[in-house]
């Protein structure tokens, strides 16, 4: 997608979301790959509304194209984690939602491939001054605890629970 007009970018990502919803049973894997690549590229768009709609598209497609979009976790998860430095609060708050929705369709093995970068993201956000960053960290930690084995969760909880409890 070569257009730099944010209105065109918003229209494109919205169209992708709608197409994913309406054609989940008939969409080709090559199209899912193309859609995913476009959305991930638009996560880095200059205009915050484009980034917001791209996050929304990931959430929607994660539910509608369950399994089909999961194949691109090596592209999607690192891109979402890189967004944690997002300066616009209204966009930033939706990062964890998109990440949790995306992760919910993945296998344990797929999530485990990203365990280190997700843990680093939590580590960087858990003590941030921003409540949005802290909320994102807790949401991702909760999702990881839900999906992981106890032996993988225990070190996470041992590291982060004192910091979480200190907030209260």
Short mmCIF file of the C-alpha atoms (twelve columns), coordinates in Angstrom:
data_MODEL
# 
_entry.id   MODEL 
# 
loop_
_atom_site.group_PDB 
_atom_site.id 
_atom_site.type_symbol 
_atom_site.label_atom_id 
_atom_site.label_alt_id 
_atom_site.label_comp_id 
_atom_site.label_asym_id 
_atom_site.label_seq_id 
_atom_site.Cartn_x 
_atom_site.Cartn_y 
_atom_site.Cartn_z 
_atom_site.pdbx_PDB_model_num 
ATOM 1   C CA . UNK A 1   0.000   0.000   0.000  1 
ATOM 2   C CA . UNK A 2   1.721   3.118   -1.219 1 
ATOM 3   C CA . UNK A 3   -0.844  5.776   -0.329 1 
ATOM 4   C CA . UNK A 4   0.243   8.209   2.382  1 
ATOM 5   C CA . UNK A 5   -3.183  9.826   2.749  1 
ATOM 6   C CA . UNK A 6   -4.407  8.765   6.174  1 
ATOM 7   C CA . UNK A 7   -8.042  8.713   5.026  1 
ATOM 8   C CA . UNK A 8   -7.202  6.180   2.329  1 
ATOM 9   C CA . UNK A 9   -5.205  4.129   4.826  1 
ATOM 10  C CA . UNK A 10  -8.149  4.113   7.264  1 
ATOM 11  C CA . UNK A 11  -10.510 3.089   4.462  1 
ATOM 12  C CA . UNK A 12  -8.165  0.272   3.422  1 
ATOM 13  C CA . UNK A 13  -7.736  -1.175  6.890  1 
ATOM 14  C CA . UNK A 14  -11.486 -0.887  7.561  1 
ATOM 15  C CA . UNK A 15  -12.194 -2.693  4.288  1 
ATOM 16  C CA . UNK A 16  -9.794  -5.452  5.301  1 
ATOM 17  C CA . UNK A 17  -11.597 -5.834  8.638  1 
ATOM 18  C CA . UNK A 18  -14.964 -6.041  6.931  1 
ATOM 19  C CA . UNK A 19  -13.713 -8.465  4.301  1 
ATOM 20  C CA . UNK A 20  -12.307 -10.711 6.998  1 
ATOM 21  C CA . UNK A 21  -15.612 -10.734 8.839  1 
ATOM 22  C CA . UNK A 22  -17.700 -11.515 5.809  1 
ATOM 23  C CA . UNK A 23  -15.488 -14.034 4.064  1 
ATOM 24  C CA . UNK A 24  -13.915 -16.059 6.848  1 
ATOM 25  C CA . UNK A 25  -14.991 -19.368 5.336  1 
ATOM 26  C CA . UNK A 26  -13.898 -18.648 1.773  1 
ATOM 27  C CA . UNK A 27  -10.874 -16.367 2.088  1 
ATOM 28  C CA . UNK A 28  -7.651  -17.723 0.627  1 
ATOM 29  C CA . UNK A 29  -4.544  -18.034 2.770  1 
ATOM 30  C CA . UNK A 30  -2.588  -15.842 0.333  1 
ATOM 31  C CA . UNK A 31  -5.146  -13.069 0.902  1 
ATOM 32  C CA . UNK A 32  -4.857  -13.454 4.668  1 
ATOM 33  C CA . UNK A 33  -1.088  -13.108 4.325  1 
ATOM 34  C CA . UNK A 34  -1.455  -9.957  2.221  1 
ATOM 35  C CA . UNK A 35  -4.009  -8.457  4.628  1 
ATOM 36  C CA . UNK A 36  -1.764  -9.207  7.585  1 
ATOM 37  C CA . UNK A 37  1.255   -7.621  5.925  1 
ATOM 38  C CA . UNK A 38  -0.722  -4.475  5.071  1 
ATOM 39  C CA . UNK A 39  -2.115  -4.166  8.595  1 
ATOM 40  C CA . UNK A 40  1.296   -4.655  10.203 1 
ATOM 41  C CA . UNK A 41  2.740   -1.986  7.906  1 
ATOM 42  C CA . UNK A 42  -0.068  0.390   8.901  1 
ATOM 43  C CA . UNK A 43  0.713   -0.130  12.593 1 
ATOM 44  C CA . UNK A 44  3.641   2.207   11.868 1 
ATOM 45  C CA . UNK A 45  1.586   4.848   10.053 1 
ATOM 46  C CA . UNK A 46  2.091   8.487   10.987 1 
ATOM 47  C CA . UNK A 47  -1.549  9.196   11.763 1 
ATOM 48  C CA . UNK A 48  -2.766  7.801   15.117 1 
ATOM 49  C CA . UNK A 49  -6.215  6.974   13.732 1 
ATOM 50  C CA . UNK A 50  -4.605  4.650   11.174 1 
ATOM 51  C CA . UNK A 51  -2.653  2.904   13.946 1 
ATOM 52  C CA . UNK A 52  -5.842  2.644   16.026 1 
ATOM 53  C CA . UNK A 53  -7.828  1.112   13.138 1 
ATOM 54  C CA . UNK A 54  -4.962  -1.291  12.407 1 
ATOM 55  C CA . UNK A 55  -5.054  -2.525  16.009 1 
ATOM 56  C CA . UNK A 56  -8.804  -2.889  15.723 1 
ATOM 57  C CA . UNK A 57  -8.375  -4.881  12.506 1 
ATOM 58  C CA . UNK A 58  -5.972  -7.283  14.214 1 
ATOM 59  C CA . UNK A 59  -8.504  -7.829  16.996 1 
ATOM 60  C CA . UNK A 60  -11.337 -8.433  14.530 1 
ATOM 61  C CA . UNK A 61  -9.372  -10.682 12.207 1 
ATOM 62  C CA . UNK A 62  -8.037  -12.667 15.152 1 
ATOM 63  C CA . UNK A 63  -11.615 -13.639 15.955 1 
ATOM 64  C CA . UNK A 64  -12.915 -14.007 12.387 1 
ATOM 65  C CA . UNK A 65  -9.937  -15.680 10.767 1 
ATOM 66  C CA . UNK A 66  -8.936  -17.780 13.740 1 
ATOM 67  C CA . UNK A 67  -6.171  -20.128 12.727 1 
ATOM 68  C CA . UNK A 68  -5.606  -18.542 9.336  1 
ATOM 69  C CA . UNK A 69  -4.049  -15.359 10.714 1 
ATOM 70  C CA . UNK A 70  -2.245  -17.262 13.485 1 
ATOM 71  C CA . UNK A 71  0.303   -18.451 10.943 1 
ATOM 72  C CA . UNK A 72  1.807   -14.963 10.894 1 
ATOM 73  C CA . UNK A 73  2.564   -14.662 14.610 1 
ATOM 74  C CA . UNK A 74  6.270   -14.068 13.868 1 
ATOM 75  C CA . UNK A 75  5.240   -10.882 12.082 1 
ATOM 76  C CA . UNK A 76  2.304   -9.728  14.218 1 
ATOM 77  C CA . UNK A 77  3.479   -10.207 17.817 1 
ATOM 78  C CA . UNK A 78  6.833   -8.397  17.487 1 
ATOM 79  C CA . UNK A 79  5.063   -5.553  15.651 1 
ATOM 80  C CA . UNK A 80  2.528   -5.181  18.459 1 
ATOM 81  C CA . UNK A 81  5.203   -5.334  21.150 1 
ATOM 82  C CA . UNK A 82  7.179   -2.614  19.322 1 
ATOM 83  C CA . UNK A 83  4.113   -0.385  19.596 1 
ATOM 84  C CA . UNK A 84  4.292   -0.289  23.399 1 
ATOM 85  C CA . UNK A 85  6.107   3.033   23.118 1 
ATOM 86  C CA . UNK A 86  3.050   4.520   21.391 1 
ATOM 87  C CA . UNK A 87  2.726   8.197   22.390 1 
ATOM 88  C CA . UNK A 88  -1.054  8.494   21.885 1 
ATOM 89  C CA . UNK A 89  -2.930  7.105   24.902 1 
ATOM 90  C CA . UNK A 90  -6.109  6.273   22.980 1 
ATOM 91  C CA . UNK A 91  -4.077  4.132   20.608 1 
ATOM 92  C CA . UNK A 92  -1.808  2.679   23.284 1 
ATOM 93  C CA . UNK A 93  -4.684  1.312   25.341 1 
ATOM 94  C CA . UNK A 94  -5.774  -0.868  22.410 1 
ATOM 95  C CA . UNK A 95  -2.398  -2.522  21.943 1 
ATOM 96  C CA . UNK A 96  -2.956  -5.051  24.714 1 
ATOM 97  C CA . UNK A 97  -6.466  -5.782  23.439 1 
ATOM 98  C CA . UNK A 98  -5.124  -6.565  19.979 1 
ATOM 99  C CA . UNK A 99  -2.285  -8.603  21.451 1 
ATOM 100 C CA . UNK A 100 -4.554  -10.615 23.759 1 
ATOM 101 C CA . UNK A 101 -7.085  -11.241 20.991 1 
ATOM 102 C CA . UNK A 102 -4.311  -12.346 18.683 1 
ATOM 103 C CA . UNK A 103 -2.603  -14.522 21.290 1 
ATOM 104 C CA . UNK A 104 -5.874  -16.221 22.257 1 
ATOM 105 C CA . UNK A 105 -5.965  -18.125 18.975 1 
ATOM 106 C CA . UNK A 106 -2.344  -19.279 19.124 1 
ATOM 107 C CA . UNK A 107 -1.014  -22.555 20.355 1 
ATOM 108 C CA . UNK A 108 1.164   -22.708 23.442 1 
ATOM 109 C CA . UNK A 109 4.162   -23.398 21.199 1 
ATOM 110 C CA . UNK A 110 3.516   -20.282 19.112 1 
ATOM 111 C CA . UNK A 111 3.184   -18.067 22.192 1 
ATOM 112 C CA . UNK A 112 6.255   -19.642 23.773 1 
ATOM 113 C CA . UNK A 113 8.346   -18.489 20.777 1 
ATOM 114 C CA . UNK A 114 7.596   -14.924 21.897 1 
ATOM 115 C CA . UNK A 115 7.788   -15.464 25.640 1 
ATOM 116 C CA . UNK A 116 11.007  -13.472 26.032 1 
ATOM 117 C CA . UNK A 117 9.880   -10.371 24.131 1 
ATOM 118 C CA . UNK A 118 6.503   -10.444 25.883 1 
ATOM 119 C CA . UNK A 119 8.219   -10.746 29.257 1 
ATOM 120 C CA . UNK A 120 10.557  -7.861  28.366 1 
ATOM 121 C CA . UNK A 121 7.528   -5.791  27.371 1 
ATOM 122 C CA . UNK A 122 5.875   -6.507  30.723 1 
ATOM 123 C CA . UNK A 123 9.103   -5.697  32.536 1 
ATOM 124 C CA . UNK A 124 9.358   -2.351  30.757 1 
ATOM 125 C CA . UNK A 125 5.720   -1.416  31.356 1 
ATOM 126 C CA . UNK A 126 4.809   -2.745  34.795 1 
ATOM 127 C CA . UNK A 127 6.450   0.121   36.699 1 
ATOM 128 C CA . UNK A 128 5.758   2.848   34.175 1 
ATOM 129 C CA . UNK A 129 4.156   6.054   35.350 1 
ATOM 130 C CA . UNK A 130 1.421   5.589   32.778 1 
ATOM 131 C CA . UNK A 131 -1.593  3.650   33.990 1 
ATOM 132 C CA . UNK A 132 -2.218  2.627   30.391 1 
ATOM 133 C CA . UNK A 133 1.237   1.021   30.185 1 
ATOM 134 C CA . UNK A 134 0.695   -0.738  33.510 1 
ATOM 135 C CA . UNK A 135 -2.721  -1.944  32.396 1 
ATOM 136 C CA . UNK A 136 -1.277  -3.282  29.139 1 
ATOM 137 C CA . UNK A 137 1.428   -5.109  31.069 1 
ATOM 138 C CA . UNK A 138 -1.073  -6.717  33.436 1 
ATOM 139 C CA . UNK A 139 -3.347  -7.735  30.579 1 
ATOM 140 C CA . UNK A 140 -0.508  -9.426  28.716 1 
ATOM 141 C CA . UNK A 141 0.769   -11.075 31.894 1 
ATOM 142 C CA . UNK A 142 -2.712  -12.435 32.557 1 
ATOM 143 C CA . UNK A 143 -2.960  -13.840 29.033 1 
ATOM 144 C CA . UNK A 144 0.469   -15.448 29.306 1 
ATOM 145 C CA . UNK A 145 -0.506  -17.044 32.621 1 
ATOM 146 C CA . UNK A 146 -3.660  -18.409 31.040 1 
ATOM 147 C CA . UNK A 147 -1.801  -19.980 28.140 1 
ATOM 148 C CA . UNK A 148 1.463   -21.175 29.655 1 
ATOM 149 C CA . UNK A 149 2.438   -24.164 31.736 1 
ATOM 150 C CA . UNK A 150 2.836   -23.657 35.477 1 
ATOM 151 C CA . UNK A 151 6.600   -24.133 35.231 1 
ATOM 152 C CA . UNK A 152 6.752   -21.187 32.809 1 
ATOM 153 C CA . UNK A 153 4.286   -19.043 34.758 1 
ATOM 154 C CA . UNK A 154 5.894   -19.418 38.174 1 
ATOM 155 C CA . UNK A 155 9.007   -17.339 37.381 1 
ATOM 156 C CA . UNK A 156 6.793   -14.636 35.861 1 
ATOM 157 C CA . UNK A 157 4.612   -14.451 38.939 1 
ATOM 158 C CA . UNK A 158 7.607   -14.563 41.253 1 
ATOM 159 C CA . UNK A 159 9.114   -11.599 39.425 1 
ATOM 160 C CA . UNK A 160 6.008   -9.486  38.902 1 
ATOM 161 C CA . UNK A 161 3.641   -10.176 41.812 1 
ATOM 162 C CA . UNK A 162 5.589   -8.104  44.368 1 
ATOM 163 C CA . UNK A 163 5.527   -5.148  41.973 1 
ATOM 164 C CA . UNK A 164 1.818   -5.628  41.312 1 
ATOM 165 C CA . UNK A 165 0.930   -5.924  44.992 1 
ATOM 166 C CA . UNK A 166 3.034   -2.868  45.769 1 
ATOM 167 C CA . UNK A 167 0.614   -0.813  43.681 1 
ATOM 168 C CA . UNK A 168 -2.155  -1.439  46.223 1 
# 
